[in-house]
mmCIF file of C-alpha atoms in Angstrom:
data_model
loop_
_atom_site.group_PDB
_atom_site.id
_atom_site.type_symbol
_atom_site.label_atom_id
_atom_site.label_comp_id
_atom_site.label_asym_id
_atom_site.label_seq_id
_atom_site.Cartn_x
_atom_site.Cartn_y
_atom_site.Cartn_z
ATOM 1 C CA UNK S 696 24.601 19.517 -2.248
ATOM 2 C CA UNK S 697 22.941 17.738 0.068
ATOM 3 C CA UNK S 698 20.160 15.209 -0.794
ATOM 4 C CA UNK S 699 18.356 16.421 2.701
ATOM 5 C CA UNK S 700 18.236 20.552 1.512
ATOM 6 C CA UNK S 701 15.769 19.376 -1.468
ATOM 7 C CA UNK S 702 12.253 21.229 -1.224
ATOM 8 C CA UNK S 703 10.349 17.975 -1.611
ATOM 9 C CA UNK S 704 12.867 16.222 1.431
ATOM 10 C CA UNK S 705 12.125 18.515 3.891
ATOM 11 C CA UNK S 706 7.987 18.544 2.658
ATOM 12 C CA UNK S 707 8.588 14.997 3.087
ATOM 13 C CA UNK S 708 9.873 15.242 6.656
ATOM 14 C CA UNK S 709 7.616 18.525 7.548
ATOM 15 C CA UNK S 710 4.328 15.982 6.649
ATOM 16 C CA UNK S 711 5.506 12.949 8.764
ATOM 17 C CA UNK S 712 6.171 15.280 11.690
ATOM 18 C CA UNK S 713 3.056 16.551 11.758
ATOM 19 C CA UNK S 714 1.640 13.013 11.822
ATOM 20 C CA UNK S 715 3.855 11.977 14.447
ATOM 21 C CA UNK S 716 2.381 14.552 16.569
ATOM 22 C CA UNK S 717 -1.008 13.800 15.680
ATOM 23 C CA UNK S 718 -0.662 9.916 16.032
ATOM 24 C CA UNK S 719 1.479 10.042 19.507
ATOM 25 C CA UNK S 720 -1.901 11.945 20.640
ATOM 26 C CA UNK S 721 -3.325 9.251 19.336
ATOM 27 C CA UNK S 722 -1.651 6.227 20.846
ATOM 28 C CA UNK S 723 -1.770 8.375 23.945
ATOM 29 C CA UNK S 724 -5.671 8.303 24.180
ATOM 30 C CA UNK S 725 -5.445 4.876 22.058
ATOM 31 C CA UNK S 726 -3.331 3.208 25.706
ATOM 32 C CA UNK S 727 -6.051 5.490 28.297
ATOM 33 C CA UNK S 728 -8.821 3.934 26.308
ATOM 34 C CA UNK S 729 -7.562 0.301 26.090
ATOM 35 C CA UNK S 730 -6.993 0.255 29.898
ATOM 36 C CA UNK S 731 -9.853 2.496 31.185
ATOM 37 C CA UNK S 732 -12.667 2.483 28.739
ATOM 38 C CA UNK S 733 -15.682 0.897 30.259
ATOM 39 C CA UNK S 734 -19.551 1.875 29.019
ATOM 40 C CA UNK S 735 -21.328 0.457 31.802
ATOM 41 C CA UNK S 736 -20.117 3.310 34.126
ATOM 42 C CA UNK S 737 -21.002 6.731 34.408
ATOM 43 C CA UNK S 738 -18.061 8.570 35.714
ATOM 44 C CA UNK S 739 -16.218 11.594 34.865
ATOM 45 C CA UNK S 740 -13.451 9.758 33.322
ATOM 46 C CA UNK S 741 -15.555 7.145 31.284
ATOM 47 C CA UNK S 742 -17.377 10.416 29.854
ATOM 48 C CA UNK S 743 -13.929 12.338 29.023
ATOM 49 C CA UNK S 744 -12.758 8.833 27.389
ATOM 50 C CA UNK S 745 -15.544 8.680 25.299
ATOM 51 C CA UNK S 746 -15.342 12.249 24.299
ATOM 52 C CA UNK S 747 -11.644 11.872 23.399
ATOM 53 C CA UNK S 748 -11.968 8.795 21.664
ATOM 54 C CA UNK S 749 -14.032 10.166 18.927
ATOM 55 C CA UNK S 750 -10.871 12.975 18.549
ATOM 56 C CA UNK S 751 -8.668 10.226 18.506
ATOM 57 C CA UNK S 752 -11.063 8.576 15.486
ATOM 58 C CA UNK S 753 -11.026 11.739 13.082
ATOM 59 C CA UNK S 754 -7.258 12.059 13.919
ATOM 60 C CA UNK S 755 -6.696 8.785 12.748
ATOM 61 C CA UNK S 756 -8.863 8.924 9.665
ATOM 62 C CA UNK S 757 -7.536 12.168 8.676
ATOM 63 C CA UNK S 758 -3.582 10.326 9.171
ATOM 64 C CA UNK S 759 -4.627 7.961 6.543
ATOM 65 C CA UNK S 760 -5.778 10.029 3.881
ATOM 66 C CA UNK S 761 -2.373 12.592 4.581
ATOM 67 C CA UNK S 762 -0.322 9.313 4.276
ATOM 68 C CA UNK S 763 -2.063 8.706 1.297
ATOM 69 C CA UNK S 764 -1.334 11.841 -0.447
ATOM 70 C CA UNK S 765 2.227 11.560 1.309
ATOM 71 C CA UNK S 766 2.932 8.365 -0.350
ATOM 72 C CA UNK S 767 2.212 9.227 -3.938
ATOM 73 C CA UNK S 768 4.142 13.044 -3.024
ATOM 74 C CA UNK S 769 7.143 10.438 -2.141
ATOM 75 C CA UNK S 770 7.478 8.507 -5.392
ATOM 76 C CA UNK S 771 7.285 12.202 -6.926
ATOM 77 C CA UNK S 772 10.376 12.966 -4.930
ATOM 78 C CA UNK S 773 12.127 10.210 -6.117
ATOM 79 C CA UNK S 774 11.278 11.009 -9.353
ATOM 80 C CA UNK S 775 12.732 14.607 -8.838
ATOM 81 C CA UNK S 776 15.931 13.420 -6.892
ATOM 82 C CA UNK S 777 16.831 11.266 -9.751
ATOM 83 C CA UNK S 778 18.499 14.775 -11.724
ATOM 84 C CA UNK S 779 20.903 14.758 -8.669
ATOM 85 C CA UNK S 780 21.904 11.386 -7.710
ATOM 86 C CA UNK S 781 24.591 10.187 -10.499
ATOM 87 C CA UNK S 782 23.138 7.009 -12.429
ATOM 88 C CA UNK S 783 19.714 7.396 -11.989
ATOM 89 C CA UNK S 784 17.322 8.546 -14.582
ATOM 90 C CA UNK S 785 13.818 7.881 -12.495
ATOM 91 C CA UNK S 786 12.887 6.571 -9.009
ATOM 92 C CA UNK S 787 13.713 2.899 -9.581
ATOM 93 C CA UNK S 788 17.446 4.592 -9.194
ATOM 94 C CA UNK S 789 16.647 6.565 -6.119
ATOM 95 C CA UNK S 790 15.254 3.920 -4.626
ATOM 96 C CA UNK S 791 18.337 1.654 -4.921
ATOM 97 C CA UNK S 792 20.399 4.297 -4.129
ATOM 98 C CA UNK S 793 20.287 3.142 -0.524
ATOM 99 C CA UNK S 794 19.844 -0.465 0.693
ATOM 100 C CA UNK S 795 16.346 1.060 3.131
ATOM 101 C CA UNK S 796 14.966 2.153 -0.081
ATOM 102 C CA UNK S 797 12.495 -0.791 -0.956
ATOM 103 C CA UNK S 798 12.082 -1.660 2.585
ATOM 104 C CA UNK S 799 10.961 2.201 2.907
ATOM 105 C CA UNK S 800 8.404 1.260 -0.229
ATOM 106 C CA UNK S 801 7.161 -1.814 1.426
ATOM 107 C CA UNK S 802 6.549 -0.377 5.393
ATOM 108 C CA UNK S 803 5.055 2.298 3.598
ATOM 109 C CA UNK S 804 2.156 0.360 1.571
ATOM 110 C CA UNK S 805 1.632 -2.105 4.714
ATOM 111 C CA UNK S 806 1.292 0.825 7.337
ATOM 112 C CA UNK S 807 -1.673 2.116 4.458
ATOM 113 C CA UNK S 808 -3.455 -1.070 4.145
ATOM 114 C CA UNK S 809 -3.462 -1.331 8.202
ATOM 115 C CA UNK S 810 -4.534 2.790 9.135
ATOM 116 C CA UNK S 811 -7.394 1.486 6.220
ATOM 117 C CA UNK S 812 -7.964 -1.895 8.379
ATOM 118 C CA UNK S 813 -8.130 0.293 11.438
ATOM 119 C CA UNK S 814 -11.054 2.611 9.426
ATOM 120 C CA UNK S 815 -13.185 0.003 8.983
ATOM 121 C CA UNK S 816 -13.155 -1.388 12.385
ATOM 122 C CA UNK S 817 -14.147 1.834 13.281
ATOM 123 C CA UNK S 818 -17.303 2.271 10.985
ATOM 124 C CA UNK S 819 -18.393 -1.417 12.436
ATOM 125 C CA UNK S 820 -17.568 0.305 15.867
ATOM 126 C CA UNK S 821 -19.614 3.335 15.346
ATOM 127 C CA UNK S 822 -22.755 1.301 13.535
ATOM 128 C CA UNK S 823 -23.396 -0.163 16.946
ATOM 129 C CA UNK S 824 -24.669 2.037 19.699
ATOM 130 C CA UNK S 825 -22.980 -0.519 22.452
ATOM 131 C CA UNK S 826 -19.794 0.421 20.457
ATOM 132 C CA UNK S 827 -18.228 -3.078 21.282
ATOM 133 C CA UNK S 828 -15.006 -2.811 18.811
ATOM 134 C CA UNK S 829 -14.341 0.365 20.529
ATOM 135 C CA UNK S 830 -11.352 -0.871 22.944
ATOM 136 C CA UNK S 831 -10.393 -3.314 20.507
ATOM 137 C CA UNK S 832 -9.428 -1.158 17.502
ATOM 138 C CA UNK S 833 -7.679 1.226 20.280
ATOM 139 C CA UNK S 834 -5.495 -1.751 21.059
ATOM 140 C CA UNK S 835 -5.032 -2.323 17.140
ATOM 141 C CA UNK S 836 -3.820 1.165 16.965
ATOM 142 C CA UNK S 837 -1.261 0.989 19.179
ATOM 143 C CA UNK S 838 -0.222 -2.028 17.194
ATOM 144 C CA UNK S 839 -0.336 0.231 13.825
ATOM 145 C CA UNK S 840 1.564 3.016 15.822
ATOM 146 C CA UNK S 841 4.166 0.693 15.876
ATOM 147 C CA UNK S 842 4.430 0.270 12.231
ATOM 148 C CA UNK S 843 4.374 4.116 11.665
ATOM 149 C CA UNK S 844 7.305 4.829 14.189
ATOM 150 C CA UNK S 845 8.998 1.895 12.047
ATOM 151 C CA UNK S 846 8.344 3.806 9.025
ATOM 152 C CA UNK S 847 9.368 6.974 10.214
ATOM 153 C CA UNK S 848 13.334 5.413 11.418
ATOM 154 C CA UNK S 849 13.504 3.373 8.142
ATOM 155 C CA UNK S 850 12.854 6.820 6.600
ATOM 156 C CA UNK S 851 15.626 8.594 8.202
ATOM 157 C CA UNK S 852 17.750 5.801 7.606
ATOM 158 C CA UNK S 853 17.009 5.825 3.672
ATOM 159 C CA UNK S 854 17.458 9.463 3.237
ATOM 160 C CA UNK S 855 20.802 9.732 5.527
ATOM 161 C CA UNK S 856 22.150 6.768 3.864
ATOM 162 C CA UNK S 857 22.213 7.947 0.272
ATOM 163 C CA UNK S 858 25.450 9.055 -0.947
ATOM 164 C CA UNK S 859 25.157 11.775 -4.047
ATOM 165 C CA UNK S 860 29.142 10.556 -4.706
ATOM 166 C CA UNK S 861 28.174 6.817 -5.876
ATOM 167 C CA UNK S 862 26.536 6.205 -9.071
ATOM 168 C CA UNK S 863 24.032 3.734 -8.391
ATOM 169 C CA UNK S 864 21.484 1.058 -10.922
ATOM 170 C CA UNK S 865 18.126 2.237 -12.296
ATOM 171 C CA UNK S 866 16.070 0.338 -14.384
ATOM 172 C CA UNK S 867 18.057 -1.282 -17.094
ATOM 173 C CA UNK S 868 20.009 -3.149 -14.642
ATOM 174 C CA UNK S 869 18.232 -3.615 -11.802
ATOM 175 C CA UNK S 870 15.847 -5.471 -13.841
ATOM 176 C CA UNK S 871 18.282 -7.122 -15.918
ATOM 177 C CA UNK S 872 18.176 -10.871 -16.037
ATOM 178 C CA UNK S 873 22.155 -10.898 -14.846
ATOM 179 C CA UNK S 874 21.167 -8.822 -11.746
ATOM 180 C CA UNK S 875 21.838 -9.537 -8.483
ATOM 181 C CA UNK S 876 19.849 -7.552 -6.547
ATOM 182 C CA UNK S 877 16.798 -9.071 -4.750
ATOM 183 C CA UNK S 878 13.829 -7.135 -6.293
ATOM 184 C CA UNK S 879 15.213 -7.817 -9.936
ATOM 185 C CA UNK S 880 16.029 -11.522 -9.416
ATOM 186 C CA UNK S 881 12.155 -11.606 -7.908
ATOM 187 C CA UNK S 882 10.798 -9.713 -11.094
ATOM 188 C CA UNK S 883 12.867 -11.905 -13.436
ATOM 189 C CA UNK S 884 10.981 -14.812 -12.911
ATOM 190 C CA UNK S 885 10.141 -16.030 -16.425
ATOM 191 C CA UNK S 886 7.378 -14.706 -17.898
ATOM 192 C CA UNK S 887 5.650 -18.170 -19.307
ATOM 193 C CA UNK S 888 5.888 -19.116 -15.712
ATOM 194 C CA UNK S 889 4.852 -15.407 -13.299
ATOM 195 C CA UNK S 890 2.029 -14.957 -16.015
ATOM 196 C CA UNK S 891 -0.259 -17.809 -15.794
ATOM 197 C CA UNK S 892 0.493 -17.896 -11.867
ATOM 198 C CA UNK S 893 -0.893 -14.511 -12.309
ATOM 199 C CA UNK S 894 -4.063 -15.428 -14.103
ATOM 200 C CA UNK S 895 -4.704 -18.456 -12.010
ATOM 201 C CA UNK S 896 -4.348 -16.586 -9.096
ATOM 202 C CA UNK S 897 -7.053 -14.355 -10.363
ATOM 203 C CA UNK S 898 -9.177 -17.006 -10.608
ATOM 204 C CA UNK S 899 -8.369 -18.994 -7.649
ATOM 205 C CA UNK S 900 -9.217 -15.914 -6.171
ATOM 206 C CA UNK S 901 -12.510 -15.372 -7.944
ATOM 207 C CA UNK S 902 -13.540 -19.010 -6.708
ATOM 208 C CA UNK S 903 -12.751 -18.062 -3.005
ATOM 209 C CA UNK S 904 -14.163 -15.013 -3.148
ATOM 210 C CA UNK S 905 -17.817 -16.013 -4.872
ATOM 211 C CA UNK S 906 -17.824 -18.956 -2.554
ATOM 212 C CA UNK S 907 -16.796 -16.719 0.446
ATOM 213 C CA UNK S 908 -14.057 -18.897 1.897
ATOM 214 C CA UNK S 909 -12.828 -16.862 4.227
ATOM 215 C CA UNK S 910 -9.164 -18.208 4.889
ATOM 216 C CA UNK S 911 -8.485 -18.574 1.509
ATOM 217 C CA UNK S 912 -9.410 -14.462 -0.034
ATOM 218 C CA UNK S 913 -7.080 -13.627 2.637
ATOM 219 C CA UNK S 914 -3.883 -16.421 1.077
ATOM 220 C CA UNK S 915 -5.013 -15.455 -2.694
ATOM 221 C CA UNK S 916 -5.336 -12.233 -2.558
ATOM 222 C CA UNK S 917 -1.905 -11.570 -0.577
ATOM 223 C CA UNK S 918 -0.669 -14.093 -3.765
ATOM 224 C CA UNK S 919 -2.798 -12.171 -6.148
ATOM 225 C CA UNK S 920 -1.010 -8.888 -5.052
ATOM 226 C CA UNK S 921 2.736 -10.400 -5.000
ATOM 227 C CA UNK S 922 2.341 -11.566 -8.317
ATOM 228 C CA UNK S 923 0.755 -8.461 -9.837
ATOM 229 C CA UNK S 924 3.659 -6.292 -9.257
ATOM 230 C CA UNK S 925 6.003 -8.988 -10.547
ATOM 231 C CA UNK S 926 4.149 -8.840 -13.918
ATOM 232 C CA UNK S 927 3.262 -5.362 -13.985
ATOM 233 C CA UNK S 928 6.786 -4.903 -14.120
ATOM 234 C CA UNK S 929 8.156 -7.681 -16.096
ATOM 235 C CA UNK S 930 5.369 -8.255 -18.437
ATOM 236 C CA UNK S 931 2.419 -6.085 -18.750
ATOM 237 C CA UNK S 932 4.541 -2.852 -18.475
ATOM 238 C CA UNK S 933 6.645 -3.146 -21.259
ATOM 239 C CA UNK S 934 3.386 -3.463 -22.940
ATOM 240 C CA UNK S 935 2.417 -0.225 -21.890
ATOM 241 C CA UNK S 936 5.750 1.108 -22.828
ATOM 242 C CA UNK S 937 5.891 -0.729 -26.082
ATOM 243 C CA UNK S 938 9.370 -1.448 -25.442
ATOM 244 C CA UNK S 939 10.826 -5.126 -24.121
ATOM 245 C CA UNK S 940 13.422 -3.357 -22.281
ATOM 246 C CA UNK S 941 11.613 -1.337 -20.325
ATOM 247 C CA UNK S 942 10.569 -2.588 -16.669
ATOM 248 C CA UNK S 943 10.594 0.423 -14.532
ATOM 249 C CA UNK S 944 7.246 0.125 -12.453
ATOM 250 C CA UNK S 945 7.557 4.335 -11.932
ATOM 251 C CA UNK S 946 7.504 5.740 -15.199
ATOM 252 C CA UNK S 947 3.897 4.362 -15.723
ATOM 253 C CA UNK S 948 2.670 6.900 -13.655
ATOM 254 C CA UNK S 949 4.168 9.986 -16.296
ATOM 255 C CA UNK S 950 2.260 11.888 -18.347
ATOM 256 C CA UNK S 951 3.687 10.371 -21.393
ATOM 257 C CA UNK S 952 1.848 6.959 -20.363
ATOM 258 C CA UNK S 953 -1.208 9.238 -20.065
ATOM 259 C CA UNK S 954 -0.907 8.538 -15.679
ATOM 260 C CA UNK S 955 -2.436 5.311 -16.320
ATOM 261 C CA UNK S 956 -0.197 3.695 -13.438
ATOM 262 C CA UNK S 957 -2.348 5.751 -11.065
ATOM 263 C CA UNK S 958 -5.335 3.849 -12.237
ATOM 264 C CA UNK S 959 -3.900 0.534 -12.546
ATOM 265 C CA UNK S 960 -2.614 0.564 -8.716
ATOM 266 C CA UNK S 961 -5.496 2.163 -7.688
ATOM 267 C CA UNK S 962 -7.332 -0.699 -8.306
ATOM 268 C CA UNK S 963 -5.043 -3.092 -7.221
ATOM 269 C CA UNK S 964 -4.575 -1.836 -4.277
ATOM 270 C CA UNK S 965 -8.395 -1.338 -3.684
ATOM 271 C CA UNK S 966 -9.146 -4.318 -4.557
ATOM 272 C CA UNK S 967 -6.463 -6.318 -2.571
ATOM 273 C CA UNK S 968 -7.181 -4.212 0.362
ATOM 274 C CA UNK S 969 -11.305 -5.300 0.599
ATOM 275 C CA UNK S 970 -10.279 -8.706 0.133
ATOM 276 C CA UNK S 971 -7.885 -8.771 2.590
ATOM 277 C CA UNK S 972 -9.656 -6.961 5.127
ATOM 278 C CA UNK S 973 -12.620 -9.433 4.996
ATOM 279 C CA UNK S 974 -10.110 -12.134 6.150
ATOM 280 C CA UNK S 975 -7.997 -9.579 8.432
ATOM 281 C CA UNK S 976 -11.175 -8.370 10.596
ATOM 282 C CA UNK S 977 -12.673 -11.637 10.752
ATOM 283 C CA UNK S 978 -9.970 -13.517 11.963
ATOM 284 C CA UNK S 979 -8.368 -11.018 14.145
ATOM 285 C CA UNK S 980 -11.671 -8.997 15.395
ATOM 286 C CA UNK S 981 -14.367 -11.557 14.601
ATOM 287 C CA UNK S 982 -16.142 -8.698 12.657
ATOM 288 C CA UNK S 983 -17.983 -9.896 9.047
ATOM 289 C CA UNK S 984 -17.416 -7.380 6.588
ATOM 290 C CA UNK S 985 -19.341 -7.628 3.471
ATOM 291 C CA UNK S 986 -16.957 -5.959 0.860
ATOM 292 C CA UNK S 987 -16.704 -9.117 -1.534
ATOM 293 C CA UNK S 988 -18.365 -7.356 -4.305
ATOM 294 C CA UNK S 989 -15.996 -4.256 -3.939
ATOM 295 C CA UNK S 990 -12.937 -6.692 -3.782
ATOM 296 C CA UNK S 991 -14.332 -8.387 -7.098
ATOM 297 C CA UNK S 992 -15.027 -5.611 -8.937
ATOM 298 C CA UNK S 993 -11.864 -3.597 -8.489
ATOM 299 C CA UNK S 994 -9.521 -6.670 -8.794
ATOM 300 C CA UNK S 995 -11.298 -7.530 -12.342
ATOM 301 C CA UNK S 996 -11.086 -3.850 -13.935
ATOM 302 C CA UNK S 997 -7.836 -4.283 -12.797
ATOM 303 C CA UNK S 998 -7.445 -7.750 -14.544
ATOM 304 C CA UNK S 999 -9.434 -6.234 -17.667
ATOM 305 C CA UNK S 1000 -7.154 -3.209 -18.032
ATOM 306 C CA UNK S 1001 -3.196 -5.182 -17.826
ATOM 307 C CA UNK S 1002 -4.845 -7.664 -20.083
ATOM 308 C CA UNK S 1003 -6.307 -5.109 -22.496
ATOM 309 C CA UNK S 1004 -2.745 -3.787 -23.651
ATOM 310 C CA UNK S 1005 -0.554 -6.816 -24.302
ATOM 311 C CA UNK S 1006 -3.931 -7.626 -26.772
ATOM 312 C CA UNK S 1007 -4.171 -4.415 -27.857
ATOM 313 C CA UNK S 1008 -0.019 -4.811 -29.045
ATOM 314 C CA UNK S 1009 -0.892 -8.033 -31.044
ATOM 315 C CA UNK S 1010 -3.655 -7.122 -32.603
ATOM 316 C CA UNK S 1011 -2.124 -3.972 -34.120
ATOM 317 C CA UNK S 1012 1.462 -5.541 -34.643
ATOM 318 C CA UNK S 1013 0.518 -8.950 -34.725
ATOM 319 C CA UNK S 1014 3.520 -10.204 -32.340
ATOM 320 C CA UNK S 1015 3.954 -10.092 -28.963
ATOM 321 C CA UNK S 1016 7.024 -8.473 -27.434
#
């Protein structure tokens, strides 16, 4: 059998069609309005521009809430594909099944975070009657078109590339502390040393973010992120699991876990994305967005929640794992 027959493959590839159709329309009208878009004439053209940049707007926003949904219907794939690929028992083993696999995870989270960027220059856009972002975030989103196409060939590449004849690693050794693969030598960083970088990082960022310095939310919370998934995985999910062998940072989202890992990357990801964006559009677009208290409060619950169960462990068992 084929890996690229499955149902949820070809949904997969069915979904990102569709959005390459809707976001080459896009970059089309994206290019016509970066070199022709100019509100201090009255022409035909300037009119048809303007009318076919606000399609080009709900086209975009309505590609970042499909790749949304698309992203969290791809680590269900995985899931499913790991009863037919030999050595696998959930997506951690799908996902090393092929050497694209985590850079398929990673172009995948960054192309979100920038369609989201791209959002909120447009609500700063569309605040303003003189609509001065407006060939500026048309630029960016040929820039973020970019990224997508990227995504879309790393894709291909993944999918072709996995071979249902080799058994491959899933959990137990690709987080094992003799691995040699790149993402379990990164998550095997000891925990007395990734946890407190953790928690100061939280801080640090706290500090930056209450005192608004700019340049630094932007460095802590990238920092803040990297070091979240390192521990959710290493430390704070075997917590969850209640087992010191278990790292997978998949299985959280299961129904045995209760789908908590839905929550807890929710807000991560939430939160890492305000703070980021503050830093990102002011830098880039000189555009001051005031999202400090969102940034703050999703980080914390965040914070609160991967905190609460390693506690929660102790003070029913009275050790730690």
């Amino acid at each position: 059998m084929s890996i690229l027959i499955s149902p949820e493959v070809i949904v997969l590839f069915v979904i990102d069609f569709l959005l390459l159709i809707f976001n080459s329309i896009a970059a089309i009208i994206s290019y016509k309005i970066f070199k022709n878009f100019n509100l201090s004439e009255t022409t035909s053209t300037q009119y048809n521009l303007e009318k076919q940049s606000y399609l080009a707007s709900y086209i975009i926003k309505f590609s970042l809430y499909l790749k949304i949904i698309s992203i969290i219907f791809f680590i269900y794939t995985l899931d499913k594909l790991s009863n037919i690929i030999p050595g696998a028992m959930c997506a951690v083993g799908v996902t090393t099944s092929s050497d694209y696999g985590i850079y398929l995870l990673i172009v995948k989270l960054i192309n979100i975070y920038l369609f989201g960027f791209w959002i909120l220059v447009n609500n700063k856009d569309m605040e303003d009657e003189n609509f001065p972002f407006t060939k500026s975030k048309f630029k960016y989103f040929l820039f973020i078109y970019f990224f997508f196409l990227s995504e879309l060939i790393v894709q291909i590449l993944y999918f072709f590339d996995i071979n249902l004849q080799k058994i491959v690693s899933c959990c137990s050794t690709v987080f094992n502390e003799e691995t040699s693969s790149v993402v379990g030598q990164i998550t095997n960083i000891p925990n007395y040393i990734s946890v407190p970088i953790f928690y100061f990082s939280f801080f640090t960022l706290l500090y930056f973010t209450l005192k608004k310095k700019l340049r630094f939310i932007g460095i802590t919370n990238l920092f803040f992120l990297i070091f979240s998934l390192i521990t959710l995985t290493s430390f704070f999910g075997t917590y969850i699991y209640e087992l010191p062998t278990h790292h997978c940072p998949f299985c959280i989202l299961q129904k045995d876990y209760n789908f908590i890992g839905y929550f807890l990357y929710a807000f991560l990801f939430l939160g890492t994305f305000f703070g980021i964006s503050i830093f990102v559009l002011k830098y880039f677009l000189d555009i001051n967005l005031n999202r400090y208290n969102w940034s703050l409060f999703f980080i914390s619950v965040y914070v609160l929640l991967v905190t609460f169960f390693p506690v929660k462990y102790y003070l029913i068992n009275g050790v730690w794992l």
